[in-house]
Amino acid sequence: MLQQLLHIIIISIICIIWGLPVFIYFLKKEKETQWFNNSLGTIIFLFFTGLISISFLSSLLVLLLPLRFEFLLIATLPIIIIAAFQYKFLKNKLSAVLFSKIKPSISILLFLSSCILLFIVLGTLRPVNIDTQLYHLQIIRWTNEYGAVPGLVNLYPRLGLSSNLFNLISIFHLPFFESQNFTYVNSAVTIWFLLWLLCKWNYHNSKSQINNKQLSLFYFILLIYFIFDWQLFRDTANSTSYDFMVTSLTIMSLTYILETILEKQKRVFSLLLIVISISIIPFKLSGIFILIPLFLYMTGFKSAKTWVASIITAIILLTPLLLKNYIITGYPLFPSTLTFGTTEWMLPNEMAQRFQEYILSVNKFYNQNIGFINSYPKTTFNWIPFWWHGILIQHKMLFGLAFLSILLLFYPSFINNESKKIKLYIISLWLMAIAWFFTAPDPRFAYGFLLIIAFFPISFIIAKYISFTRLYKIKFLILTPILFYYTFKKSAPILKEKKYFFTVIENDIPKYNILNLNGIELFRPEKIKNNWNTRCYYLPLPCLCEENPYLIPRSNSLKDGFRMKVINETNFIKNYNY
């Protein structure tokens, strides 16, 4: 536990340092100050802008180098020097913000403590997320030891699903910690996003306007749901899943647009909104749907300068992603099979298409048996009943509430501000939902906009007639002992082995066989714990989840990657376990 806490503190300090140049730039320009309005909001702003900055740096470095902590320390030194030269400016500007009074109640402090303790405990435990075990840890190890490797996807198609989160985990890997489970970045992000939700709730709850009361209820409901649904705070703190980064940054971007509408703020172009929104995509390609509301936001500005600045920003932020995907898979938008030209290391097109079909099918036939999915004849819409049956009860509740937002299209009187902008905002969110539904409708990919569609109308309708100001403290007091008790139950492995108070519980290490491929040793794991498939966990490189007789190393060096011989057996592609 103490190791996890120390790791979180180190990540937080470095991210805050990296956020300082952004803070200095925008303060000197006297722009973007609406992103932070008190001391806690400023620190949160520094953390997330720093995290995004480091993720962009890592996306460049990984093209040439392995991502290691010492490289991050070297890159941080110029940032510290810049901050030192701006000491007087920072002292004057930060003192006014950092020493603004925030007086959280005892109930909020207890609630916050219970949540942070829970996230640290979950981060200390052995990860149970299947994708973490199957391919996340292997990508992190490849990135940390070799960087971007040509044709890595040929070793196992899922190794082509890169993310800036894996870059962050790699570059924040501290080699002097002997035990690792690699949940430290996600544990840090869950804590800081929890603080962001509380900060937003507290800010609006302290205001007297009806719009603020509606927004405070909205953020409170978001906070409660994030704790309730396992796939959000809790699974994230215990895994290397990159879905939460997409969710949190999407909510930050969308709520920024929402608040500018509701609070009748003067329309001012926010370059930072563009940066945060576009930065979502390198964390996961499904985040591309953020471009829909972003385009709507941009239509409010007629200046060619703002459009050019936005397009250039997008090109700068997305180019490393396209290059890395091309190096690893041969397809810039992998798992999409769109590409230009061919490379010797690219995943064979037939396999790439089959992998893409697999991803679409398992998301549409949600929670269905893979044998059934492969054998069932597929049409444009016949998957929908199976999808509805497969999603969890809380997801069905979200979709039910989401349809309430349609009321705001016909009864804009629920909103006290400009109804036209609200209608367009809701329509843009529904367009995101439709695009998601017909591509990869796994609910965890949609939280960023689905939660807003679901909780936006109910919050704004209820808060117009009922005041919750005095009830929030009671609700926090009720939640706190529940969270402490849940944390105690989850702490059983730590309480049983006292050494885990100081370290973390490592990932499982499966038994393995060693195969020889043209002089290179491959590690082939065995199934453990009744898993339905073989998983590499954090085995030495290269690890082979599925045997592949067509796999060939490009040289005797792992850095040069892999390719495939011409596949002359169609059954291999058809029967391969993707």
XYZ file of C-alpha atoms in Angstrom:
578
model
C 0.000 0.000 0.000
C 2.735 2.440 0.929
C 4.490 1.723 -2.367
C 1.279 2.487 -4.268
C 0.785 5.699 -2.302
C 4.382 6.786 -2.929
C 4.029 5.997 -6.643
C 0.831 8.073 -6.831
C 2.542 11.003 -5.087
C 5.523 10.858 -7.490
C 3.209 10.741 -10.532
C 1.149 13.636 -9.159
C 4.155 15.870 -8.444
C 5.688 15.294 -11.882
C 2.370 15.879 -13.656
C 1.791 19.116 -11.706
C 5.284 20.307 -12.691
C 4.511 19.542 -16.340
C 1.273 21.496 -16.038
C 3.099 24.681 -15.031
C 4.159 25.793 -18.574
C 0.533 25.504 -19.749
C -0.611 27.431 -16.683
C 1.998 30.174 -17.254
C 1.190 30.481 -20.957
C -2.547 30.895 -20.541
C -2.265 33.192 -17.518
C 0.062 35.520 -19.395
C -2.409 35.549 -22.264
C -5.207 36.039 -19.674
C -7.087 33.180 -21.278
C -8.598 29.849 -20.216
C -8.967 30.928 -16.570
C -12.472 29.415 -16.533
C -10.824 25.985 -16.282
C -9.866 26.701 -12.674
C -11.628 28.901 -10.115
C -10.132 27.997 -6.717
C -7.047 26.436 -5.152
C -8.121 22.821 -5.604
C -9.336 23.495 -9.147
C -5.937 24.974 -10.015
C -4.018 21.941 -8.739
C -6.381 19.612 -10.615
C -5.877 21.714 -13.745
C -2.095 21.412 -13.376
C -2.308 17.641 -12.902
C -4.441 16.878 -15.952
C -2.715 19.324 -18.312
C 0.608 17.896 -17.126
C -0.613 14.346 -17.658
C -1.716 15.215 -21.201
C 1.621 16.933 -21.874
C 3.594 13.895 -20.708
C 1.365 11.579 -22.749
C 2.165 13.639 -25.858
C 5.887 13.596 -25.047
C 5.727 9.811 -24.613
C 3.939 9.419 -27.961
C 6.937 11.080 -29.624
C 9.664 9.321 -27.641
C 8.184 5.856 -28.159
C 8.760 6.167 -31.906
C 12.512 6.217 -31.271
C 13.233 5.021 -27.743
C 11.989 2.706 -25.018
C 9.955 4.650 -22.464
C 11.839 4.754 -19.182
C 11.517 6.850 -16.065
C 15.020 8.285 -16.330
C 14.137 9.826 -19.708
C 11.116 11.494 -18.096
C 13.299 12.900 -15.311
C 15.726 14.341 -17.874
C 12.833 15.916 -19.801
C 11.410 17.349 -16.562
C 14.552 19.314 -15.713
C 13.939 22.022 -18.400
C 10.369 22.378 -17.112
C 11.686 23.027 -13.596
C 14.157 25.577 -14.985
C 11.376 27.361 -16.889
C 9.269 27.454 -13.724
C 12.244 28.810 -11.747
C 12.699 31.688 -14.200
C 8.993 32.445 -13.838
C 9.091 32.240 -10.044
C 7.920 35.797 -9.335
C 5.106 35.546 -11.863
C 3.986 32.173 -10.500
C 4.228 33.390 -6.908
C 1.989 36.374 -7.608
C -0.542 34.490 -9.695
C -0.631 31.240 -7.753
C -0.788 32.865 -4.323
C -4.068 34.561 -5.223
C -5.553 31.245 -6.281
C -3.890 28.703 -4.015
C -4.699 30.617 -0.864
C -8.338 31.180 -1.744
C -10.401 29.772 1.059
C -11.958 26.342 0.754
C -13.630 25.026 3.870
C -14.773 21.474 3.239
C -17.025 20.006 5.897
C -16.007 17.057 8.048
C -18.488 14.870 6.133
C -16.825 15.670 2.796
C -13.326 15.107 4.183
C -14.353 11.731 5.604
C -16.000 10.766 2.323
C -12.914 11.829 0.364
C -10.650 9.883 2.712
C -12.766 6.739 2.337
C -12.623 6.972 -1.471
C -8.869 7.592 -1.641
C -8.182 4.735 0.756
C -10.381 2.460 -1.352
C -8.551 3.367 -4.564
C -5.149 2.784 -2.958
C -6.267 -0.590 -1.591
C -7.706 -1.658 -4.964
C -4.511 -0.522 -6.666
C -2.481 -2.617 -4.229
C -4.447 -5.794 -4.962
C -3.694 -8.183 -7.817
C -5.457 -6.904 -11.005
C -8.435 -9.001 -12.121
C -9.152 -7.220 -15.403
C -8.959 -9.768 -18.253
C -7.465 -7.347 -20.778
C -4.748 -6.392 -18.287
C -3.776 -10.050 -18.047
C -4.183 -10.797 -21.742
C -2.303 -8.017 -23.524
C -2.032 -4.716 -21.587
C 0.929 -5.842 -19.505
C 2.714 -7.172 -22.581
C 2.287 -3.871 -24.461
C 3.596 -2.007 -21.402
C 6.639 -4.290 -21.241
C 7.377 -3.940 -24.971
C 7.033 -0.154 -24.715
C 9.233 0.052 -21.645
C 11.984 -2.186 -23.042
C 11.937 -1.500 -26.790
C 9.542 1.311 -27.753
C 7.532 0.951 -30.961
C 8.434 -2.391 -32.572
C 7.704 -2.988 -36.286
C 5.175 -5.742 -36.866
C 4.557 -6.413 -33.166
C 0.922 -7.059 -34.092
C 1.979 -10.292 -35.843
C 2.894 -11.765 -32.478
C -0.717 -11.303 -31.328
C -3.282 -8.937 -32.971
C -4.266 -7.290 -29.683
C -0.706 -6.018 -29.281
C -1.626 -3.560 -32.031
C -4.180 -1.836 -29.780
C -1.819 0.848 -28.540
C -2.751 3.662 -26.171
C -1.050 6.678 -24.654
C -2.026 5.242 -21.273
C 0.377 2.349 -21.826
C 3.030 4.935 -22.676
C 2.348 6.696 -19.360
C 2.506 3.449 -17.379
C 5.794 2.581 -19.088
C 7.420 5.953 -18.531
C 6.293 6.088 -14.882
C 7.589 2.576 -14.212
C 10.015 2.826 -11.282
C 12.627 0.065 -11.654
C 13.715 0.245 -7.997
C 10.352 -1.199 -6.903
C 10.801 -4.970 -7.057
C 7.068 -5.762 -6.898
C 4.852 -4.199 -9.569
C 1.266 -4.591 -10.727
C 1.256 -1.473 -12.972
C -1.989 0.049 -11.661
C -0.263 3.194 -10.355
C -1.234 5.595 -13.165
C -4.879 4.565 -13.109
C -4.977 4.774 -9.314
C -3.633 8.330 -9.522
C -6.103 9.313 -12.250
C -9.103 7.954 -10.305
C -8.125 10.030 -7.268
C -7.653 13.210 -9.281
C -10.862 12.742 -11.243
C -12.706 12.147 -7.966
C -11.272 15.469 -6.766
C -12.406 17.109 -10.020
C -15.988 15.872 -9.549
C -16.030 17.026 -5.916
C -14.534 20.374 -6.888
C -17.170 20.933 -9.586
C -19.950 19.875 -7.229
C -18.677 22.124 -4.416
C -18.269 25.151 -6.690
C -21.808 24.995 -8.031
C -23.300 24.028 -4.672
C -21.866 27.229 -3.165
C -23.730 29.371 -5.704
C -27.362 30.443 -5.440
C -28.406 30.517 -9.083
C -30.786 27.792 -10.273
C -28.339 26.716 -12.991
C -25.671 26.148 -10.347
C -28.053 24.074 -8.225
C -28.884 21.960 -11.254
C -25.218 21.468 -12.072
C -24.329 20.607 -8.465
C -26.946 17.832 -8.462
C -25.681 16.658 -11.841
C -22.069 16.353 -10.616
C -23.206 14.681 -7.397
C -25.140 12.003 -9.314
C -22.104 11.487 -11.570
C -19.917 11.036 -8.504
C -22.240 8.451 -6.962
C -22.546 6.494 -10.203
C -18.779 6.450 -10.706
C -18.440 4.780 -7.309
C -21.363 2.406 -7.881
C -20.449 0.999 -11.309
C -17.505 -1.411 -11.043
C -16.237 -0.560 -14.536
C -15.500 3.047 -13.548
C -13.566 4.033 -10.392
C -13.097 0.579 -8.910
C -12.060 -1.481 -11.937
C -9.848 1.371 -13.123
C -7.976 1.624 -9.806
C -7.326 -2.136 -10.008
C -6.294 -2.379 -13.676
C -4.425 -0.900 -16.616
C -7.648 -0.247 -18.562
C -7.465 2.804 -20.810
C -11.242 3.331 -21.054
C -11.356 5.520 -17.935
C -8.946 8.098 -19.375
C -11.243 8.429 -22.371
C -14.283 8.718 -20.107
C -12.797 11.322 -17.762
C -11.384 13.587 -20.493
C -14.614 13.286 -22.503
C -16.683 14.373 -19.497
C -14.309 17.272 -18.832
C -14.642 18.474 -22.431
C -18.406 18.003 -22.725
C -19.218 19.594 -19.375
C -17.034 22.583 -20.256
C -19.206 23.157 -23.320
C -22.370 22.578 -21.260
C -21.390 25.086 -18.581
C -20.527 27.778 -21.111
C -24.079 27.395 -22.443
C -25.917 27.300 -19.112
C -23.990 30.072 -17.427
C -24.351 32.389 -20.424
C -20.621 32.888 -20.579
C -19.304 35.119 -23.304
C -18.346 32.908 -26.219
C -14.545 32.822 -26.206
C -12.522 30.325 -28.192
C -10.778 27.793 -25.943
C -7.665 26.263 -27.465
C -7.292 24.196 -24.312
C -10.670 22.572 -24.998
C -9.367 21.575 -28.429
C -6.170 20.148 -26.908
C -7.990 18.135 -24.223
C -10.621 16.860 -26.666
C -8.164 15.796 -29.382
C -5.898 14.224 -26.736
C -8.684 11.736 -26.013
C -8.181 9.960 -29.343
C -4.574 8.733 -28.757
C -5.789 7.115 -25.541
C -8.334 5.091 -27.504
C -9.526 5.386 -31.086
C -13.175 5.052 -30.008
C -12.750 8.515 -28.467
C -12.917 9.907 -31.997
C -16.640 10.573 -31.521
C -15.695 13.640 -29.457
C -15.196 15.346 -32.839
C -18.991 15.598 -33.225
C -19.679 18.045 -30.346
C -16.296 19.656 -30.969
C -17.353 20.493 -34.526
C -20.605 21.936 -33.173
C -18.582 24.053 -30.750
C -16.339 25.291 -33.569
C -19.285 26.370 -35.730
C -19.824 29.207 -33.254
C -16.563 30.815 -34.402
C -16.264 32.349 -37.834
C -12.618 33.381 -37.588
C -10.359 31.406 -39.922
C -7.602 31.789 -37.316
C -9.439 29.641 -34.772
C -10.146 26.932 -37.350
C -6.538 26.872 -38.561
C -5.244 26.731 -34.977
C -7.616 23.831 -34.193
C -6.669 21.860 -37.300
C -2.939 22.343 -36.710
C -3.379 21.277 -33.073
C -5.214 18.131 -34.161
C -2.502 17.253 -36.699
C 0.274 17.715 -34.129
C -1.473 15.613 -31.470
C -2.621 12.793 -33.782
C 0.436 12.334 -36.010
C 2.447 10.323 -33.408
C -0.543 7.993 -32.969
C -0.782 7.345 -36.716
C 2.965 6.768 -36.991
C 3.086 4.373 -34.059
C 0.110 2.393 -35.360
C 1.769 2.180 -38.776
C 5.042 0.953 -37.261
C 3.397 -1.670 -35.061
C 0.653 -2.892 -37.419
C 1.059 -1.426 -40.909
C -2.340 0.300 -40.498
C -2.422 3.932 -39.256
C -5.941 3.585 -37.813
C -5.695 0.005 -36.566
C -7.898 -1.969 -35.963
C -9.356 -0.291 -39.040
C -7.809 -1.827 -42.154
C -7.510 1.505 -43.976
C -3.904 2.029 -45.019
C -1.622 3.378 -47.718
C 0.838 1.123 -49.451
C 2.164 -2.075 -47.899
C 5.008 -3.008 -45.600
C 6.683 -6.360 -45.076
C 5.707 -6.347 -41.388
C 2.026 -5.417 -41.712
C -0.550 -7.842 -40.338
C -1.952 -9.789 -43.313
C -5.063 -7.998 -44.547
C -7.272 -11.064 -44.156
C -6.283 -11.387 -40.497
C -6.696 -7.655 -39.900
C -10.209 -7.774 -41.366
C -11.049 -10.830 -39.295
C -9.768 -9.117 -36.141
C -11.830 -6.019 -36.883
C -14.918 -8.176 -37.417
C -14.178 -9.964 -34.138
C -14.055 -6.662 -32.222
C -17.316 -5.454 -33.763
C -19.056 -8.768 -33.135
C -18.091 -9.213 -29.471
C -19.227 -5.653 -28.747
C -22.541 -6.070 -30.545
C -23.251 -9.546 -29.140
C -22.342 -8.252 -25.696
C -21.611 -10.915 -23.039
C -22.471 -13.744 -25.447
C -20.438 -16.926 -25.883
C -17.746 -16.593 -28.564
C -18.792 -19.882 -30.178
C -22.336 -18.581 -30.536
C -21.101 -15.254 -31.925
C -18.997 -16.968 -34.601
C -21.786 -19.287 -35.715
C -24.762 -16.915 -35.596
C -25.696 -15.354 -38.990
C -25.290 -11.597 -38.754
C -27.419 -8.866 -40.314
C -27.533 -5.118 -39.774
C -29.913 -5.242 -36.813
C -30.381 -8.842 -35.630
C -27.713 -8.427 -32.932
C -29.680 -5.777 -31.012
C -31.867 -8.165 -28.889
C -28.760 -10.124 -27.863
C -26.962 -6.886 -27.018
C -29.872 -5.665 -24.869
C -30.035 -9.005 -23.078
C -26.279 -8.982 -22.454
C -25.806 -5.498 -20.997
C -26.049 -5.079 -17.225
C -29.060 -3.701 -15.358
C -27.324 -0.397 -14.595
C -26.641 0.076 -18.296
C -30.324 -0.476 -19.106
C -31.158 2.138 -16.465
C -28.778 4.593 -18.142
C -30.414 4.095 -21.516
C -33.840 4.547 -19.969
C -32.795 7.817 -18.368
C -31.018 8.901 -21.556
C -34.300 9.008 -23.437
C -35.515 11.632 -20.947
C -33.078 14.053 -22.549
C -35.362 14.054 -25.575
C -37.855 15.921 -23.357
C -35.490 18.875 -23.359
C -35.797 19.063 -27.143
C -39.552 19.635 -26.816
C -39.777 21.280 -23.392
C -36.838 23.716 -23.259
C -38.538 25.537 -20.369
C -36.761 23.058 -18.087
C -33.625 25.031 -18.903
C -33.487 28.707 -18.046
C -31.036 29.642 -20.779
C -30.859 29.577 -24.532
C -32.933 26.587 -25.617
C -31.498 26.466 -29.137
C -27.948 25.853 -27.898
C -29.178 23.224 -25.430
C -31.054 21.422 -28.196
C -27.986 21.389 -30.439
C -25.853 20.170 -27.541
C -28.236 17.276 -26.828
C -28.415 16.405 -30.526
C -24.598 16.266 -30.721
C -24.512 13.859 -27.763
C -27.134 11.658 -29.401
C -25.119 11.650 -32.620
C -22.161 10.396 -30.566
C -24.409 7.705 -29.088
C -25.704 6.605 -32.497
C -22.188 6.435 -33.969
C -21.041 4.388 -30.973
C -24.087 2.087 -31.069
C -23.513 0.979 -34.646
C -19.750 0.531 -34.348
C -18.622 -0.870 -30.967
C -21.549 -0.648 -28.504
C -19.792 -1.825 -25.353
C -21.241 0.443 -22.601
C -17.801 1.150 -21.116
C -16.817 2.869 -24.367
C -19.795 5.257 -24.045
C -19.675 6.414 -20.431
C -18.194 9.798 -21.358
C -21.333 10.962 -23.172
C -23.925 8.390 -22.039
C -23.713 9.488 -18.396
C -24.303 13.099 -19.418
C -27.293 12.195 -21.607
C -28.709 10.061 -18.770
C -28.139 12.386 -15.804
C -28.346 15.763 -17.533
C -32.176 15.886 -17.865
C -33.074 14.325 -14.520
C -30.715 16.660 -12.646
C -31.989 19.761 -14.342
C -35.662 18.838 -13.965
C -35.519 17.721 -10.310
C -33.235 20.509 -9.065
C -35.613 23.086 -10.495
C -38.238 22.064 -7.951
C -36.317 20.428 -5.067
C -33.330 21.816 -3.171
C -30.666 19.304 -2.112
C -28.221 21.759 -0.549
C -28.765 20.614 3.039
C -29.056 16.942 2.126
C -25.637 16.506 0.529
C -23.774 16.339 3.848
C -26.159 13.658 5.102
C -25.642 11.629 1.922
C -21.863 11.888 2.289
C -22.127 10.746 5.904
C -24.212 7.733 4.842
C -21.842 6.774 2.034
C -18.646 7.062 4.089
C -19.130 4.071 6.464
C -20.330 1.961 3.516
C -17.118 2.727 1.623
C -14.935 2.095 4.682
C -16.636 -1.264 5.225
C -16.260 -2.202 1.533
C -12.587 -1.209 1.692
C -12.114 -3.354 4.795
C -13.613 -6.375 3.014
C -11.432 -5.800 -0.041
C -8.349 -5.477 2.188
C -8.444 -9.137 3.243
C -5.353 -10.175 1.181
C -3.424 -7.204 2.611
C -4.471 -7.934 6.185
C -3.533 -11.591 5.716
C -0.014 -10.792 4.410
C 1.362 -7.813 6.321
C 4.117 -7.261 3.748
C 1.479 -5.846 1.391
C 1.136 -2.836 3.699
C 4.482 -1.809 2.232
C 4.374 -3.208 -1.316
C 1.769 -4.333 -3.897
C 0.433 -7.735 -4.879
C 2.063 -8.712 -8.152
C 0.299 -10.142 -11.171
C 0.097 -13.908 -11.536
C 2.970 -15.635 -13.342
C 1.744 -18.602 -15.400
C 3.886 -21.609 -16.189
C 5.252 -21.535 -19.712
C 7.005 -23.514 -22.403
C 9.900 -22.128 -24.412
C 9.703 -22.330 -28.195
C 12.562 -21.569 -30.555
C 11.844 -19.419 -33.595
C 14.862 -18.846 -35.841
C 17.134 -18.495 -32.840
C 14.681 -16.393 -30.783
C 13.087 -17.875 -27.677
C 9.313 -17.455 -27.432
C 7.457 -17.903 -24.132
C 4.205 -19.852 -24.534
C 2.088 -19.624 -21.346
C -0.197 -22.293 -19.967
C -3.743 -21.630 -18.773
C -4.115 -20.835 -15.093
C -7.031 -20.326 -12.675
C -9.549 -21.916 -15.041
C -9.062 -19.116 -17.597
C -10.792 -19.857 -20.870
C -7.686 -18.844 -22.814
C -3.936 -18.477 -22.381
C -2.766 -15.100 -21.084
C 0.740 -13.706 -21.082
C 0.465 -11.455 -18.001
C 3.953 -9.945 -17.505
C 5.989 -12.891 -18.816
C 9.366 -12.121 -20.436
C 9.362 -10.985 -24.062
C 8.375 -12.209 -26.518
C 5.311 -14.024 -25.199
C 3.074 -15.910 -27.609
C -0.610 -16.224 -26.645
C -1.545 -18.185 -29.778
C 0.706 -20.458 -31.792
C 1.408 -19.157 -35.270
C 3.370 -21.284 -37.764
C 3.603 -18.329 -40.155
C 5.362 -16.005 -37.683
C 8.928 -14.956 -38.569
C 11.323 -12.615 -36.695
C 12.647 -9.849 -38.954
C 16.146 -10.320 -37.505
C 17.910 -11.718 -34.449
C 16.988 -8.548 -32.523
C 13.541 -8.183 -30.934
C 13.734 -4.445 -31.668
C 13.363 -5.230 -35.378
C 10.030 -6.944 -34.762
C 8.119 -9.640 -36.618
C 6.384 -10.403 -39.879
C 4.397 -13.269 -41.368
C 4.984 -15.625 -44.253
C 2.306 -15.867 -46.911
C -0.644 -17.667 -45.324
C -1.791 -20.475 -47.603
C -4.312 -21.974 -45.198
C -7.633 -20.139 -44.879
C -8.651 -22.230 -41.854
C -5.765 -20.732 -39.877
C -7.210 -17.239 -40.209
C -10.721 -18.495 -39.543
C -9.852 -20.563 -36.465
C -7.256 -18.239 -34.939
C -8.226 -17.189 -31.405
C -8.266 -13.411 -31.676
